[in-house]
């Protein structure tokens, strides 16, 4: 048995506000009790064909799930509720895209229980009692947050409040994307994608400093994709790996980091060189090359971008 200690911090966050609730299709008693850290109870009761709901606001974007403490259910058995996570109120009130992470779920809750559900990014949660002629007593609802407890060493402040907010949201977004590895996103692609890691590396250096998660993520992708295969099966992403390795070394000055990647780097440069023929044409061997979504339908932009990125990455490889 292998035990790996989770480096992230786990903590509970109470909702700060109830956005809306539906008393027309049932009875909701004492919902404000769920905003306070006490032993008061919120009762949610449904009628024959009703589905009363409450929409909670947890104050800011979080990564994790929900903890529910249920005192009693009527009938005294499993009761069904629906949980819908959202980054906006409209998303929580609708039916979010279920790609990459489950954002809406029907779950069974027993009486006298404390259970946890969900693993995604959210700020809002809609809880609906979907079982007819039922009642549940909720003593506590909390967001179960998982994130790294890092100090924000970098900061930004200008005369434009909106620009300041944009910077803070961007820094917070990258912070949340740093989980076991640097993820594409906490809500959508919960995987390590090299093209997305490159800009995140720059944010981490500017905001948090020299963190192990960068080297861990870059090495992880090397393990997943041997030199003979492009990272994430996208040729440009292997080029971004070279750029990121150089930029991280340029920031840290850690030559041991470069030495660890020597064999992979030399092999990758040979693979890249083999894609260029004597006339300067590039053939990556993939069905379709990709840079980013804005140019995904523009073959000319993709070809020119790939040329430019190849020159950029090989120049960095030369510096290394």
XYZ file of C-alpha atoms in Angstrom:
320
model
C 0.000 0.000 0.000
C 1.361 3.407 -1.034
C 0.405 6.430 1.041
C 0.794 9.892 -0.456
C 0.221 12.856 1.839
C -1.974 15.521 0.302
C -0.066 18.813 0.272
C -3.235 20.843 -0.038
C -5.115 22.478 2.832
C -8.674 21.384 3.516
C -11.089 23.752 5.218
C -14.821 24.387 5.486
C -16.562 27.569 4.330
C -20.112 28.540 5.300
C -22.354 30.277 2.751
C -22.415 34.056 3.124
C -25.801 34.675 1.547
C -28.973 33.024 0.300
C -29.561 34.322 -3.222
C -33.095 33.018 -3.612
C -35.389 30.251 -2.393
C -38.598 28.665 -3.592
C -41.400 28.558 -1.017
C -44.135 28.357 -3.637
C -43.613 24.639 -4.186
C -43.065 23.671 -0.571
C -42.123 25.046 2.818
C -38.642 26.238 3.815
C -38.289 27.100 7.496
C -35.255 28.801 9.035
C -32.942 28.977 5.999
C -30.845 31.755 7.600
C -29.731 29.239 10.233
C -27.451 27.759 7.572
C -25.538 31.043 7.344
C -24.555 30.913 11.021
C -22.242 28.552 12.856
C -24.781 27.242 15.351
C -27.011 24.232 15.933
C -30.210 25.696 14.480
C -32.038 23.644 11.852
C -33.429 24.471 8.432
C -36.443 22.385 7.412
C -37.277 21.866 3.755
C -40.622 20.222 2.989
C -42.072 19.281 -0.382
C -45.661 18.819 -1.467
C -46.993 16.110 -3.749
C -45.391 17.315 -7.008
C -43.151 20.125 -5.793
C -39.403 20.677 -5.637
C -38.507 23.504 -3.215
C -34.960 24.833 -3.523
C -32.401 27.180 -1.959
C -29.545 28.905 -3.830
C -26.467 29.606 -1.683
C -23.626 32.062 -2.308
C -20.239 31.144 -0.787
C -18.734 34.552 -1.491
C -15.949 33.691 -3.931
C -14.787 31.034 -6.366
C -13.799 27.829 -4.567
C -12.422 24.408 -5.470
C -13.956 21.368 -3.823
C -17.419 20.144 -2.929
C -20.191 20.332 -0.338
C -20.632 18.874 3.138
C -24.202 18.317 4.343
C -25.221 17.518 7.919
C -28.694 15.998 7.945
C -30.574 15.582 11.229
C -33.794 13.973 10.139
C -35.699 12.946 7.036
C -39.395 12.202 6.605
C -40.068 9.461 5.704
C -37.282 8.049 7.905
C -35.155 6.705 5.067
C -33.027 7.857 2.155
C -34.342 11.061 0.597
C -33.360 12.385 -2.823
C -32.018 15.861 -3.412
C -30.423 17.582 -6.392
C -27.191 19.566 -6.048
C -26.222 21.981 -8.818
C -22.884 23.823 -8.641
C -22.340 27.074 -10.526
C -19.749 29.767 -11.048
C -22.696 32.097 -11.618
C -26.246 32.182 -10.285
C -27.664 31.447 -13.739
C -25.454 28.369 -14.051
C -26.510 27.041 -10.642
C -30.159 27.673 -11.558
C -29.791 25.858 -14.879
C -28.191 22.628 -16.031
C -24.404 23.044 -16.320
C -22.289 21.244 -18.880
C -21.225 17.945 -17.311
C -17.999 17.667 -19.330
C -14.828 16.930 -17.344
C -16.461 17.279 -13.911
C -19.917 16.565 -12.508
C -21.579 19.901 -11.772
C -25.119 18.644 -11.173
C -26.086 15.457 -9.364
C -29.016 13.655 -7.796
C -27.937 12.174 -4.461
C -29.531 10.147 -1.695
C -29.199 11.439 1.847
C -29.935 9.367 4.956
C -31.104 10.772 8.306
C -28.537 11.455 11.037
C -25.678 11.755 8.553
C -22.831 13.958 7.446
C -21.782 13.435 3.826
C -19.715 15.153 1.157
C -20.470 15.530 -2.538
C -18.758 17.063 -5.560
C -15.293 17.989 -6.854
C -15.387 21.062 -9.052
C -15.102 24.844 -9.170
C -18.044 26.893 -7.905
C -19.284 29.876 -5.951
C -23.025 29.125 -5.944
C -24.991 26.000 -5.074
C -28.641 25.190 -5.667
C -30.047 22.533 -3.321
C -33.420 21.080 -4.363
C -35.569 18.572 -2.505
C -36.767 16.504 -5.449
C -38.654 13.811 -3.546
C -42.429 14.451 -3.228
C -44.155 14.518 0.173
C -40.857 14.590 2.019
C -39.012 16.677 4.602
C -35.340 17.060 5.429
C -33.744 18.838 8.372
C -30.383 20.413 7.573
C -28.180 21.472 10.484
C -25.204 22.588 8.452
C -24.081 23.101 4.868
C -20.458 23.970 4.099
C -18.172 24.134 1.107
C -15.293 21.674 1.497
C -12.367 23.601 0.049
C -9.120 22.027 -1.174
C -6.318 24.396 -2.116
C -2.677 25.158 -1.382
C -2.170 27.545 1.505
C 0.292 29.789 -0.308
C 1.236 33.357 0.442
C 0.456 35.868 -2.308
C 3.895 37.464 -2.587
C 3.196 39.390 -5.774
C 0.574 42.105 -6.103
C -0.757 44.642 -8.574
C -2.461 47.972 -8.008
C -3.322 50.692 -10.514
C -5.658 53.683 -10.698
C -8.246 51.500 -12.475
C -10.337 49.444 -9.980
C -11.643 47.167 -12.739
C -8.111 46.346 -13.905
C -7.159 45.593 -10.293
C -10.131 43.226 -9.994
C -9.188 41.486 -13.245
C -5.637 40.936 -11.982
C -6.878 39.550 -8.653
C -9.330 37.181 -10.362
C -6.556 35.956 -12.687
C -4.169 35.313 -9.796
C -6.908 33.540 -7.832
C -7.810 31.412 -10.861
C -4.247 30.139 -11.272
C -4.066 29.527 -7.511
C -7.147 27.302 -7.707
C -5.788 25.487 -10.789
C -2.768 24.377 -8.735
C -4.011 21.127 -7.252
C -2.044 17.831 -7.441
C -0.521 19.333 -10.591
C -1.128 22.543 -12.506
C -4.501 21.861 -14.103
C -6.082 23.393 -17.162
C -9.035 24.281 -14.954
C -10.780 23.221 -11.760
C -14.130 23.002 -13.510
C -13.472 21.959 -17.080
C -10.296 20.113 -18.152
C -9.077 18.818 -14.806
C -5.857 17.588 -16.416
C -2.357 18.920 -17.054
C -2.251 20.509 -20.527
C 1.133 21.920 -21.470
C -0.198 24.743 -23.629
C -2.169 26.058 -20.650
C 0.616 25.459 -18.144
C 2.963 27.868 -19.959
C 1.109 31.107 -19.031
C 0.357 29.701 -15.580
C 4.092 29.224 -14.929
C 4.587 32.952 -15.440
C 1.754 33.794 -13.043
C 3.091 31.414 -10.380
C 6.547 32.989 -10.588
C 5.117 36.520 -10.315
C 2.498 35.856 -7.642
C 3.788 32.985 -5.483
C 7.489 32.524 -6.212
C 9.518 29.330 -6.585
C 7.055 26.483 -6.014
C 7.689 22.743 -6.410
C 4.423 22.272 -8.327
C 5.939 23.767 -11.493
C 8.791 21.265 -11.761
C 6.454 18.490 -10.615
C 3.988 19.296 -13.424
C 6.646 19.619 -16.138
C 8.219 16.306 -15.090
C 4.793 14.649 -14.879
C 4.112 15.423 -18.543
C 7.491 13.940 -19.487
C 6.445 10.728 -17.758
C 3.094 10.657 -19.520
C 4.455 11.382 -22.993
C 7.781 9.904 -24.152
C 9.989 11.918 -26.485
C 8.610 10.076 -29.509
C 5.086 11.329 -28.701
C 4.035 14.966 -28.594
C 2.878 16.207 -25.214
C -0.893 15.903 -24.897
C -0.599 14.523 -28.478
C -0.222 18.120 -29.753
C 3.062 19.115 -31.400
C 2.934 22.758 -30.270
C 2.575 21.630 -26.652
C 6.007 19.973 -26.730
C 7.358 23.304 -27.985
C 5.678 25.080 -25.078
C 7.380 22.611 -22.731
C 10.816 23.754 -23.935
C 9.843 27.417 -23.562
C 8.509 26.774 -20.048
C 11.616 24.859 -18.977
C 13.835 27.753 -20.070
C 11.614 30.440 -18.498
C 11.422 28.554 -15.196
C 15.202 28.142 -15.140
C 15.617 31.829 -16.046
C 13.469 32.646 -13.007
C 14.935 30.150 -10.507
C 18.532 29.735 -11.713
C 18.260 26.059 -10.752
C 20.728 24.226 -12.997
C 19.893 20.919 -11.318
C 16.407 21.292 -12.796
C 17.893 21.587 -16.279
C 20.169 18.623 -15.670
C 17.188 16.431 -14.734
C 15.603 17.257 -18.083
C 18.756 16.951 -20.210
C 17.934 13.601 -21.811
C 14.334 14.496 -22.593
C 15.305 17.891 -24.012
C 17.997 16.536 -26.331
C 15.652 13.813 -27.552
C 12.846 16.291 -28.125
C 15.055 18.666 -30.122
C 16.021 15.740 -32.375
C 12.338 14.874 -32.844
C 11.503 18.484 -33.713
C 14.371 18.706 -36.209
C 13.096 15.581 -37.928
C 9.770 17.285 -38.682
C 11.448 19.888 -40.941
C 12.401 18.870 -44.496
C 15.128 20.394 -46.687
C 12.691 22.998 -48.014
C 11.719 24.175 -44.530
C 8.305 22.543 -44.549
C 7.001 21.177 -41.236
C 5.259 17.821 -40.915
C 4.458 16.986 -37.304
C 2.869 13.659 -38.245
C -0.434 14.621 -36.606
C -3.770 14.776 -38.371
C -4.153 18.434 -37.512
C -1.890 20.950 -35.821
C -3.215 23.193 -33.074
C -2.109 26.407 -31.373
C -5.155 27.744 -29.517
C -8.904 27.894 -30.005
C -9.080 31.388 -31.504
C -7.136 30.229 -34.571
C -8.342 26.618 -34.609
C -10.208 27.112 -37.916
C -7.480 29.193 -39.588
C -4.960 26.869 -41.263
C -2.731 29.750 -42.367
C -2.527 31.195 -38.847
C -1.808 27.740 -37.436
C 1.022 27.132 -39.920
C 2.594 30.541 -39.351
C 2.161 30.248 -35.591
C 3.757 26.819 -35.532
C 6.778 28.125 -37.486
C 7.150 31.017 -35.046
C 6.748 28.857 -31.960
C 9.265 26.336 -33.312
C 11.858 29.089 -33.811
C 11.114 30.443 -30.336
C 11.406 27.030 -28.623
C 14.589 26.015 -30.492
C 16.216 29.320 -29.589
C 15.383 28.591 -25.939
C 16.757 25.066 -26.365
C 19.990 26.612 -27.699
C 20.205 28.839 -24.602
C 19.699 25.827 -22.361
